[in-house]
Coordinates of C-alpha atoms and ligand atoms in Angstrom, one line a residue:
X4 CA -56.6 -96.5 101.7
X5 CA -60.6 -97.0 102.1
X6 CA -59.9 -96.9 105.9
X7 CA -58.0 -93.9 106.3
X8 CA -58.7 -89.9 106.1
X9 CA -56.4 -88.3 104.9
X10 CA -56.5 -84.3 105.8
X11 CA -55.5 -82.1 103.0
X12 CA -55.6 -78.5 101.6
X13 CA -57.1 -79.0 97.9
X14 CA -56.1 -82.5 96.7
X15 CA -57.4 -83.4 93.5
X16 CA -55.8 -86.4 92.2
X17 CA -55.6 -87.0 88.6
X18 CA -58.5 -89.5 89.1
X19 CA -60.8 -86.6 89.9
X20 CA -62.1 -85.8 93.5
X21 CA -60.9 -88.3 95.8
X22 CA -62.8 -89.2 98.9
X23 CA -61.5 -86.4 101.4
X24 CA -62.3 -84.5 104.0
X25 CA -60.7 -81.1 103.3
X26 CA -58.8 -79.2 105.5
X27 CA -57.2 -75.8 105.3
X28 CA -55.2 -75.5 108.4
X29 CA -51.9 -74.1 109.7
X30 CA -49.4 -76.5 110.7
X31 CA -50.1 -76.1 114.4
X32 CA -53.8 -77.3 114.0
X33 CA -52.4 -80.0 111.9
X34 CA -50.3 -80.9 115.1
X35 CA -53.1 -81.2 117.5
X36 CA -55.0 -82.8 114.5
X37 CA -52.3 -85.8 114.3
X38 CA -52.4 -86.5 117.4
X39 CA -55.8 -88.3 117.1
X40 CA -55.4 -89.1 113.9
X41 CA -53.6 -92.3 112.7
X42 CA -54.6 -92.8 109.4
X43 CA -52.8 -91.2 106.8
X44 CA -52.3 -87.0 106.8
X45 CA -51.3 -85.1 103.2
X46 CA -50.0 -82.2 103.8
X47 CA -50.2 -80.8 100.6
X48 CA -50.0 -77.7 97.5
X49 CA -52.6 -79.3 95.6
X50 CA -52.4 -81.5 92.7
X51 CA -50.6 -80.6 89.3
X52 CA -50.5 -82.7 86.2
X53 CA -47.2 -83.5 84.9
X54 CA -44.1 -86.0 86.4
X55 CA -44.1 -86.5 89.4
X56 CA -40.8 -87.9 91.8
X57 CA -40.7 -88.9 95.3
X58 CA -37.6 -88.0 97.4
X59 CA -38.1 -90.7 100.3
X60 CA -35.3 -91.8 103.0
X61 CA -37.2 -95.1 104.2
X62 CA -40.2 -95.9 107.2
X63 CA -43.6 -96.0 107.9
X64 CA -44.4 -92.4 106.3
X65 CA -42.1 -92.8 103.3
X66 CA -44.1 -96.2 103.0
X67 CA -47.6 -94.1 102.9
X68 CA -46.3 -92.2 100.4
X69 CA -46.6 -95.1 98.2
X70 CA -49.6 -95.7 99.2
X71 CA -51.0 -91.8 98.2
X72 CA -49.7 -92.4 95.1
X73 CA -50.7 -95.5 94.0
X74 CA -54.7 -93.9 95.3
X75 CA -54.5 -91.5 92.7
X76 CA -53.5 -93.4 90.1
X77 CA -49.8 -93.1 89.7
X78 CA -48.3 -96.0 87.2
X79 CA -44.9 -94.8 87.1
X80 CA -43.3 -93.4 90.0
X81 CA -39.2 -92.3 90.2
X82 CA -37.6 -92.4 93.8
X83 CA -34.9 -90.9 94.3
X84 CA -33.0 -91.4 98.1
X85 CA -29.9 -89.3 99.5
X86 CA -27.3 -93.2 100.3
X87 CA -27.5 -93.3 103.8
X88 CA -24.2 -93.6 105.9
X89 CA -25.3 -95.7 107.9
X90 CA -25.7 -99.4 106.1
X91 CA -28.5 -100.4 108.4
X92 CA -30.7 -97.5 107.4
X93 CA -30.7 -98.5 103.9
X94 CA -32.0 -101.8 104.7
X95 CA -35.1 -99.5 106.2
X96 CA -35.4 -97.7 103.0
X97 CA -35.0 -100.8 101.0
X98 CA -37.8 -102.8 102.7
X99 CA -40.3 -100.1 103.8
X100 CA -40.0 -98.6 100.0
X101 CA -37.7 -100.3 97.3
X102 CA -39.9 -103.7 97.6
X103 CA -43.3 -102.1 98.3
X104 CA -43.2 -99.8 95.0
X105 CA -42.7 -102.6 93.1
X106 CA -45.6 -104.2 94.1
X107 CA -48.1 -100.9 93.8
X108 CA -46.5 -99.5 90.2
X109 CA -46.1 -100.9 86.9
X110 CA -42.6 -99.5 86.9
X111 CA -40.3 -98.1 89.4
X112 CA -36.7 -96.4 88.9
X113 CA -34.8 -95.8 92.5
X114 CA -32.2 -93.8 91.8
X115 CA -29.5 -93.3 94.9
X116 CA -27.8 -89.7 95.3
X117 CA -24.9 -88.7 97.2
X118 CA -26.1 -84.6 97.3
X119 CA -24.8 -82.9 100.6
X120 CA -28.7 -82.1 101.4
X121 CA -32.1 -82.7 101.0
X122 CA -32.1 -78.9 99.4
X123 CA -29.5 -79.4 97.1
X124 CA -31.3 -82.9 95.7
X125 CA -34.4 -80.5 95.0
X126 CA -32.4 -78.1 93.5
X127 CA -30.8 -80.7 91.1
X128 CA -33.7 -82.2 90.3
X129 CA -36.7 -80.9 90.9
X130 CA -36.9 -78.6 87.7
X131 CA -38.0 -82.1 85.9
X132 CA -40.8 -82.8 87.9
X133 CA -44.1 -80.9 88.7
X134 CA -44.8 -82.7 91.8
X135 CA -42.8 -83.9 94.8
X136 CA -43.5 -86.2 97.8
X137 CA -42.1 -86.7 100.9
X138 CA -42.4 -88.9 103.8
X139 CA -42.9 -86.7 106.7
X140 CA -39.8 -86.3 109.0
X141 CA -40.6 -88.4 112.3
X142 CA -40.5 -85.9 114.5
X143 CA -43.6 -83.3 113.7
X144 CA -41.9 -80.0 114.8
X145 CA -39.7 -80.9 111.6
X146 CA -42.5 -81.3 109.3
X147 CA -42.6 -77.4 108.6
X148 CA -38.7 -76.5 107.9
X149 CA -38.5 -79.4 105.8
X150 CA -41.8 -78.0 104.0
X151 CA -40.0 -74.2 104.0
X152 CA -36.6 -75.5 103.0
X153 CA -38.2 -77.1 100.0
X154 CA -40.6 -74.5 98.8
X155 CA -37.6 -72.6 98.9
X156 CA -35.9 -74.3 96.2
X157 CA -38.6 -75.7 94.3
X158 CA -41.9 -74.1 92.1
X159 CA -43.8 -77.3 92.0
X160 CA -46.2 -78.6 94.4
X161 CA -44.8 -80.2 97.6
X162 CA -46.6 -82.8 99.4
X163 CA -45.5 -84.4 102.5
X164 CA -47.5 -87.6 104.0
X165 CA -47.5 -88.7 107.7
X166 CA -48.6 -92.6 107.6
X167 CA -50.1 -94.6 110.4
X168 CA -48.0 -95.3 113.4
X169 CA -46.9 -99.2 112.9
X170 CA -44.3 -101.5 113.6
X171 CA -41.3 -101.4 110.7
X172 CA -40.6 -104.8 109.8
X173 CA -37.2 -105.3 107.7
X174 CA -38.2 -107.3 104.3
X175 CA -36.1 -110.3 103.6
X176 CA -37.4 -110.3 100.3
X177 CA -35.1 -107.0 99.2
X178 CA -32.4 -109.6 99.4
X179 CA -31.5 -108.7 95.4
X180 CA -31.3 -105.0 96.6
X181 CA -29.2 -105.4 99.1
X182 CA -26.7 -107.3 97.5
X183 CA -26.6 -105.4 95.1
X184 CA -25.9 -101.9 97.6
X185 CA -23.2 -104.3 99.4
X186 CA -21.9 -106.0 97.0
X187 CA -21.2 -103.8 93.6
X188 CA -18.0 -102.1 93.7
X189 CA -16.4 -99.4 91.9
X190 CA -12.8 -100.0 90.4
X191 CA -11.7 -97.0 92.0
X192 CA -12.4 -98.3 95.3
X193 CA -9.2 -100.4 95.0
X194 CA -6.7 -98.0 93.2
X195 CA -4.3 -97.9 95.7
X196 CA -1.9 -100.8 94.2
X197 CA 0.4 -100.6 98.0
X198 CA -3.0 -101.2 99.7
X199 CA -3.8 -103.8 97.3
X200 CA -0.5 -105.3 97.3
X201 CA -0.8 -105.5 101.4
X202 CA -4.2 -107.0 101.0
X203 CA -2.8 -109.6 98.9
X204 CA 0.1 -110.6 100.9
X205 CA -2.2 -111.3 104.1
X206 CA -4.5 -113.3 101.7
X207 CA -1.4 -115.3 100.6
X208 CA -3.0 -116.5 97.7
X209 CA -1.4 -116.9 93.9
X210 CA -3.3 -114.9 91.2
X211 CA -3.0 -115.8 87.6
X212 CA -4.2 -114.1 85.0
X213 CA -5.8 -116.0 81.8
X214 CA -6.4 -114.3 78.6
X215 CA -8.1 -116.3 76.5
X216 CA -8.0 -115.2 72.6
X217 CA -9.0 -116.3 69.3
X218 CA -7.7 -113.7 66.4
X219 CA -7.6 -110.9 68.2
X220 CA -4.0 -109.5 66.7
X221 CA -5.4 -105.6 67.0
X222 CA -5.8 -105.6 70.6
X223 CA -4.2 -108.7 72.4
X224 CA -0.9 -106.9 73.1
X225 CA -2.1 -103.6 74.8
X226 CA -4.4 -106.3 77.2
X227 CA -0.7 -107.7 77.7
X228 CA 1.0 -105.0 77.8
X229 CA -1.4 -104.0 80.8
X230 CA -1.9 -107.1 82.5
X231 CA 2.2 -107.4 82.9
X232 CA 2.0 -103.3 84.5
X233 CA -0.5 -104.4 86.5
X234 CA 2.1 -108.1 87.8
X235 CA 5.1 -105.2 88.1
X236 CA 2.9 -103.7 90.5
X237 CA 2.7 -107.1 92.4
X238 CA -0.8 -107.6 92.3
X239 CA -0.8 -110.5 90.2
X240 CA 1.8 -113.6 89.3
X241 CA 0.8 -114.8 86.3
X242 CA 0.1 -113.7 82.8
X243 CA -0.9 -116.6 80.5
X244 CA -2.4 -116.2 76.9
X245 CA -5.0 -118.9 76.0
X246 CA -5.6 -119.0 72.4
X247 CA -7.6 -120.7 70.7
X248 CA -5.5 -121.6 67.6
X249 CA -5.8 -118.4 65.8
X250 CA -4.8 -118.0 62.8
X251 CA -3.5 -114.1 63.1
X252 CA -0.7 -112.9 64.8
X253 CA -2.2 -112.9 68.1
X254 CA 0.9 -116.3 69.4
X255 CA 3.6 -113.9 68.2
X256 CA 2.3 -110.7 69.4
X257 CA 1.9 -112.6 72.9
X258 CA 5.3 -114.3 72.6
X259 CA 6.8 -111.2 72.2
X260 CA 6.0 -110.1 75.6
X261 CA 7.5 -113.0 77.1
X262 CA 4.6 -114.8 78.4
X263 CA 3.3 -118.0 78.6
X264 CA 1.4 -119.2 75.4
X265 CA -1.0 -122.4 75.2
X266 CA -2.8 -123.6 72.2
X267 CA -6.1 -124.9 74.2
X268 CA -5.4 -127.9 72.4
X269 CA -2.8 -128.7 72.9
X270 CA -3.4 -128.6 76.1
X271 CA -3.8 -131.8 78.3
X272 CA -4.7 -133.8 74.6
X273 CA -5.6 -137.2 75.8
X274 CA -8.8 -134.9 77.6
X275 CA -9.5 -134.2 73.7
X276 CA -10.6 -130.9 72.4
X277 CA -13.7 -128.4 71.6
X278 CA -14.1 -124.9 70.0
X279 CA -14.8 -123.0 72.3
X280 CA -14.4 -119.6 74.6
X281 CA -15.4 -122.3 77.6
X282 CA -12.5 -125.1 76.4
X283 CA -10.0 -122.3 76.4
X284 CA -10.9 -121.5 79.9
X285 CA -11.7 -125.1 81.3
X286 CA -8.1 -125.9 79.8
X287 CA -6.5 -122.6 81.1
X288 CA -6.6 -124.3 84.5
X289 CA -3.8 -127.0 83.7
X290 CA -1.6 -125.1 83.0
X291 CA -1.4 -122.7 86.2
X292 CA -1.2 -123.5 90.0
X293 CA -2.8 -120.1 91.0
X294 CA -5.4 -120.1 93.8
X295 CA -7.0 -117.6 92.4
X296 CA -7.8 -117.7 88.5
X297 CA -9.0 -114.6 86.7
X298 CA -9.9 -113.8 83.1
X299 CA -9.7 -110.4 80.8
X300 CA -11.2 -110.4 77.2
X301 CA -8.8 -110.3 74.8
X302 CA -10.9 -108.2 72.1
X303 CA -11.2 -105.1 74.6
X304 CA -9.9 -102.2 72.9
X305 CA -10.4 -99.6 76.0
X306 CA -8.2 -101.7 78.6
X307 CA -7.0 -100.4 81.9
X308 CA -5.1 -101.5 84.7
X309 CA -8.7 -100.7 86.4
X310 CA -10.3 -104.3 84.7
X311 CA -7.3 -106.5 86.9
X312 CA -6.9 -104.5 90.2
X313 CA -10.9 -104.1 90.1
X314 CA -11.9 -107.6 89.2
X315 CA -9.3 -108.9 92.2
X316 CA -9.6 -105.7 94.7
X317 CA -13.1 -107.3 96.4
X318 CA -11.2 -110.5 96.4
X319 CA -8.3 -109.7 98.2
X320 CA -10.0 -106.9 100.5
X321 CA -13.1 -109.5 101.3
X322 CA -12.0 -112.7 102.1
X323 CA -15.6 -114.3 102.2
X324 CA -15.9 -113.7 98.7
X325 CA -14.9 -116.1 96.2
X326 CA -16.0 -114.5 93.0
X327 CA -16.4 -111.5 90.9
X328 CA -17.5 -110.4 87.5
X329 CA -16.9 -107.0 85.9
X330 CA -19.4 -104.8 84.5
X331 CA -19.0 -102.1 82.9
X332 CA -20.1 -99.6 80.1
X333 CA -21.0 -100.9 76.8
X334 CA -20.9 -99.0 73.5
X335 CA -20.7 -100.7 70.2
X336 CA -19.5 -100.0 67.1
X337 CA -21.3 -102.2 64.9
X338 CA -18.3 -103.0 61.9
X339 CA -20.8 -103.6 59.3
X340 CA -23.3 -100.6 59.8
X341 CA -20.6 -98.4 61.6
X342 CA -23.6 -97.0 63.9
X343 CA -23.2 -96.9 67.6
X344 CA -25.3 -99.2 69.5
X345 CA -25.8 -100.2 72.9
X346 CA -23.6 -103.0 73.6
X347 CA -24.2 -106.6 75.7
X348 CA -26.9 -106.8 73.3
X349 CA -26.9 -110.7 74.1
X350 CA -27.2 -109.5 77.6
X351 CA -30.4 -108.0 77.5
X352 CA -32.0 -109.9 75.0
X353 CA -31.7 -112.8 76.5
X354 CA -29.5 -113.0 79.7
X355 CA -31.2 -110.4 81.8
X356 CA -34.8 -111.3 81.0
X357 CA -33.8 -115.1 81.4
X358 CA -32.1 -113.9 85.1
X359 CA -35.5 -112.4 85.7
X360 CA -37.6 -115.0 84.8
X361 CA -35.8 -118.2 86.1
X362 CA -33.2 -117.0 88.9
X363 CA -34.6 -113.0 89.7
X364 CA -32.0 -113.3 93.5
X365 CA -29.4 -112.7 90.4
X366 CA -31.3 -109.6 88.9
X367 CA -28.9 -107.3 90.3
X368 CA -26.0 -108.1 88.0
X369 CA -25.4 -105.5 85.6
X370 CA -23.4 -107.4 82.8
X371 CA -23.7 -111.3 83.9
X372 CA -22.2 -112.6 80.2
X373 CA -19.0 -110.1 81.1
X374 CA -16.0 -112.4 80.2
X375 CA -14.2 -110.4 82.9
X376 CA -14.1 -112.9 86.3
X377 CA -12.0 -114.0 88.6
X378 CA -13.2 -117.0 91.0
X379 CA -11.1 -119.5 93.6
X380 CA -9.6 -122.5 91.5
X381 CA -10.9 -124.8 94.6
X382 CA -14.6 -123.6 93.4
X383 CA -13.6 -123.4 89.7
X384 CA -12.7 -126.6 89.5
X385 CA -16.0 -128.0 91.2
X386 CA -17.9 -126.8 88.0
X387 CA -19.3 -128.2 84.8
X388 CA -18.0 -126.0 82.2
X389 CA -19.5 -125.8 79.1
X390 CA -17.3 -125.2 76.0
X391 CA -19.2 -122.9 74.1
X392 CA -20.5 -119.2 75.0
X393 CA -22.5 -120.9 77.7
X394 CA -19.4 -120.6 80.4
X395 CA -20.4 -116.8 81.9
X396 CA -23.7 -118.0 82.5
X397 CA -22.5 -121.6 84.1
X398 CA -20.2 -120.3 86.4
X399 CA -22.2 -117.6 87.3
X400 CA -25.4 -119.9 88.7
X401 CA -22.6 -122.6 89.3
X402 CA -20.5 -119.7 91.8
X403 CA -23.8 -119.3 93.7
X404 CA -24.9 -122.5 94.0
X405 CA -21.6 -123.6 95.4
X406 CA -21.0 -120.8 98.0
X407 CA -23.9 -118.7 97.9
X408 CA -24.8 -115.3 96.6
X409 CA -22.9 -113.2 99.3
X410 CA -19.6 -115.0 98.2
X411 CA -19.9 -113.2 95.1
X412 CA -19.9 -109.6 93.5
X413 CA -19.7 -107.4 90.8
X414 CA -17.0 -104.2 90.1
X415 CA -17.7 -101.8 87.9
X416 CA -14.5 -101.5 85.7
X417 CA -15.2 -98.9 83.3
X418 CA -16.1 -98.5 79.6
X419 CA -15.5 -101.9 77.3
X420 CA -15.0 -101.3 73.1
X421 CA -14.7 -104.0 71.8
X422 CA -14.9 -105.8 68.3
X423 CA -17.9 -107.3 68.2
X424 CA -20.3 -109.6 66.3
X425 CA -22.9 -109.3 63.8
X426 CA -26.2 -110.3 64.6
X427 CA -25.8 -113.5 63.3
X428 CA -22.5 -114.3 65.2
X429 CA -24.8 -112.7 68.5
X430 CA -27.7 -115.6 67.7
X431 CA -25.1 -117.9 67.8
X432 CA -24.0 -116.9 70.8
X433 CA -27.2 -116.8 72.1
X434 CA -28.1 -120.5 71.4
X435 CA -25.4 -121.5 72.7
X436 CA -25.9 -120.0 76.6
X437 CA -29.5 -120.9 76.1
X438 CA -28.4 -124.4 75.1
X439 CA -26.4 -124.7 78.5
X440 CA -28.4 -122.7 80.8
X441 CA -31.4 -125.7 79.1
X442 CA -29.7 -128.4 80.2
X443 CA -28.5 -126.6 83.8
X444 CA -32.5 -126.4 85.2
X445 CA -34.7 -126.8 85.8
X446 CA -35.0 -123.7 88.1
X447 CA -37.5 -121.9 90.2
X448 CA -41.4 -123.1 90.1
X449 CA -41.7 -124.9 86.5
X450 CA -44.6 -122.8 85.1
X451 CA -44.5 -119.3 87.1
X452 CA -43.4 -116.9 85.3
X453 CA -41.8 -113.7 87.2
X454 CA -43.7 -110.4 86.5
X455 CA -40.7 -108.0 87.1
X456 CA -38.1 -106.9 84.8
X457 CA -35.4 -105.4 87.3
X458 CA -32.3 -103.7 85.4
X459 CA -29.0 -101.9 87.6
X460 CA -27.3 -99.1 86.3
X461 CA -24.2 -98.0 87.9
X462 CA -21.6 -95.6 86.9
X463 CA -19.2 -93.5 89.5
X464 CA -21.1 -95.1 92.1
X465 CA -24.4 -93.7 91.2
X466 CA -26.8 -96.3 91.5
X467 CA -30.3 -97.0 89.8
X468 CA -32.7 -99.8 90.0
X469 CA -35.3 -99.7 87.3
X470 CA -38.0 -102.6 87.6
X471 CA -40.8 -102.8 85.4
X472 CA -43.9 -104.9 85.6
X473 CA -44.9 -107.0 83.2
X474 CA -48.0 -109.3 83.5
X475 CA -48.7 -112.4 81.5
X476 CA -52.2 -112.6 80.1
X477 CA -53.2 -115.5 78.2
X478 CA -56.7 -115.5 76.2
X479 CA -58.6 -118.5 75.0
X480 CA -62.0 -119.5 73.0
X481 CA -62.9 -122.4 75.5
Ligands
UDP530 O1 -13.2 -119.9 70.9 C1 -13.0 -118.8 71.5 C2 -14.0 -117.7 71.3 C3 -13.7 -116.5 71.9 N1 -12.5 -116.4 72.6 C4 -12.1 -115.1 73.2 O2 -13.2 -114.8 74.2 C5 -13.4 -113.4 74.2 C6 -14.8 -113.0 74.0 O3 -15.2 -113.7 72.8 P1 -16.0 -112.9 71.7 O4 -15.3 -111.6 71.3 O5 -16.3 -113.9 70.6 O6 -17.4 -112.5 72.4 P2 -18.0 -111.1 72.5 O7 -16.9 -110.3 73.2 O8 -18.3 -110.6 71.2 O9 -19.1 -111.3 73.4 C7 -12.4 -112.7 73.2 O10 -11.3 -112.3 73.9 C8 -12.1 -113.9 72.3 O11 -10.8 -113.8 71.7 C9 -11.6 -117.5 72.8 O12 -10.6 -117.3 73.4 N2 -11.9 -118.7 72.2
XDX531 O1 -22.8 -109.2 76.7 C1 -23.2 -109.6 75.6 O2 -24.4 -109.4 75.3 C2 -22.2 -110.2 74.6 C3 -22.3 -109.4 73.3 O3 -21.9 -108.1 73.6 P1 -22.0 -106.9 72.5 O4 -23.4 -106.8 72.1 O5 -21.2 -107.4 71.3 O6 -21.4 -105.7 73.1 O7 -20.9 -110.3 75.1 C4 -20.7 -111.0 76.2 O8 -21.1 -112.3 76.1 C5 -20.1 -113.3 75.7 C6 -20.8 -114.7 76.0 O9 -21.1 -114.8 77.4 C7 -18.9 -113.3 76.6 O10 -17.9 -114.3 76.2 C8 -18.3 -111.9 76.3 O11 -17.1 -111.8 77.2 C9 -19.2 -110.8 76.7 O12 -18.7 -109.6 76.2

């Protein structure tokens, strides 16, 4: 910043005075003062206390935006960015801004919109913020309707900042944000079962569907009942139950649809036998001949035909990709306390800062414990899989390891209620995928710690990033 001026009408920032020279001038002097000029120009209301939000589309003035902001002592800073039709521009926005602000602000949310217009974003959601930023339109004879169609819709303060004319260069390193813009999809993008069912057909691949279970008598035959809709509609062959020798109903509810039912032990004995969610799926492989294996939770109260058409729609409609997880929204009843929590608690207690920490390119999963996945038998059947809890987290570093990240993706599938565990039974759990993902490394650079905390939210294909920065400071008396 120390090398640029930057021209302004009254710009105080919440530091105080910054160094300025300032400028009162009409837009046409501004003109004639950009040409000469190629530091960075603030076109600006003034400064005013409060929230303030960026609305930035990507390049070299959207970039000294972030600059401005960080100068006048901005921690916090929300983007918000109308999705682009074109893919290529959103590479722009997500190198010249997405992996910038993370570097200049403690925490960052980038939230994508789909609004017809740059008016009707401010008009949604400008009323929450006292401030707004832009990146100045290339072209300068826009720089003034964008300013007037703005003011028109908003009270606050409206700043607009021209940066210095450089070369854009596209950031590798957004690699996490880009897969997760190409490769999260929404259930509903594969609803059309003929579509589907066409899809399939050139894929000429077998699908079975594994359900693995272990007492779950109250909801195993509605995830049945909606599998075998979903193989009626001939988008899957094969519905097997799994189970895990309850001790319920759950083998007569299942019989009584008329599918195949394994005890996991009994399956293939002279292998011997484990407890385990990860035995009943390493065994679920015996007993099918399906290219294509895929897995549904058995304890999900709020099943669809969504979770089986979504979890095999990006497989069938993208043949380079060899597997997908669900994700999904997460409330909890908690039986014990009966008070509505967050669910995936294991996910972001441990999972998600673990990604983070050890493997950030996988940051961009939203629910990377989901039980919901569907992978290649060829690739399955290249993996260690643990027995235990552990299996979500194997396959999931195992699936890019053996074909890479792009060969894998993520579909949002809805809301999941399910039963779930106390926080004992969730400790448990949690050993046990720490136990695996233990003896799985080591990963990264042994002793450096990641400073970001990236989480994805996603619901009807509304996107938000939120990374936070979180710097390790260690204190000592020698
Ligand atoms: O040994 C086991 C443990 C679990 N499960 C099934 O795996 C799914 C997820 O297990 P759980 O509900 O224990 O995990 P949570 O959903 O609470 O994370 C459910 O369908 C269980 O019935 C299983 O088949 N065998
Ligand atoms: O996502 C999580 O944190 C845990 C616990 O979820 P809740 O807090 O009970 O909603 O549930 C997942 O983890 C298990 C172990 O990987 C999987 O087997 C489950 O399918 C998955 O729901």
């Amino acid at each position: 910043m120390s090398n640029t001026k930057i021209y302004n009408w009254p710009f105080v920032s919440s530091m105080g005075e910054t160094e300025v020279d300032f400028f009162t001038e009409s837009f046409e002097d501004l003109q004639e003062r950009s040409m000469k000029n190629d530091g960075i120009m603030v076109i600006t209301d003034g400064w005013k206390d409060g929230e303030v939000a960026a609305i930035l589309r990507g390049g070299v003035n959207a970039r000294a935006v972030l600059d401005v902001l960080a100068a006048t002592g901005v921690k916090h800073l929300k983007i918000f960015h109308l999705e682009e039709r074109i893919r290529e521009m959103e590479e722009v926005f997500l190198s010249s801004v997405v992996v910038p602000a993370n570097a200049l602000f403690d925490s960052v949310s980038v939230r994508w919109r789909r609004d017809a217009s740059v008016a009707d974003l401010v008009k949604a959601i400008g009323p929450e913020y006292r401030m707004l930023f832009f990146g100045a339109p290339l072209v300068f004879s826009e720089l003034q309707p964008l300013y007037q169609t703005v003011k028109e819709h908003y009270s606050g303060s409206v700043t607009v900042v021209r940066g210095p004319h450089v070369e854009m260069e596209l950031d590798e390193s957004d690699e996490i944000y880009r897969w997760v813009r190409q490769r999260t999809y929404d259930a509903g993008d594969f609803s059309l079962p003929a579509v589907l069912r066409s899809y399939k057909k050139r894929l000429d691949k077998k699908v079975a569907v594994l359900l693995p279970s272990l007492n779950e008598e109250r909801t195993v035959g509605n995830v049945i009942k909606t599998a075998l809709e979903v193989q009626k509609a001939g988008l899957i062959d094969e519905v097997i139950l799994i189970d895990s020798a309850s001790i319920d109903s759950t083998v007569d509810i299942a019989r009584s649809y008329g599918i195949p039912v394994f005890i996991h032990q009994e399956i293939r004995p002279e292998l011997g036998s484990f407890r385990g969610k990860g035995e009943a799926m390493f065994k679920s492989a015996f007993v099918t001949d399906a290219d294509i294996l895929a897995w549904v939770d058995t304890d999900i109260e709020s099943i669809t035909p969504r979770f089986f058409y979504g979890l095999l729609g990006p497989l069938f409609t993208h043949p380079v990709i060899r597997f997908s997880k669900g994700y999904y929204a997460r409330p909890v009843n908690v039986e014990s306390s009966g008070i509505e929590l967050g669910g995936g608690r294991v996910t972001e207690i441990l999972a998600r800062p673990w990604i983070n920490t050890f493997m950030p390119q996988l940051s961009g999963y939203i629910q990377p414990l989901a039980g919901t996945a569907a992978i290649y038998r060829d690739d399955f059947q290249k993996m260690r899989i643990p027995v235990n809890y552990g299996v979500e987290m194997a396959m999931l570093l195992q699936a890019v390891e053996l074909a890479g990240l792009w060969t894998t993706c993520q579909v949002n599938l809805g809301t999941v209620v399910h039963r779930s565990k106390d926080v004992i039974g969730l400790s448990e759990m949690a050993f046990q995928i720490l136990q695996v993902l233990a003896e799985m490394g080591p990963y990264g650079d042994a002793g450096q710690s990641c400073d970001t905390l990236r989480r994805v939210y996603s619901a009807q294909r509304q996107f938000e990033i939120r990374s936070q920065r979180f710097k390790v400071t260690w204190r000592g008396y020698q």
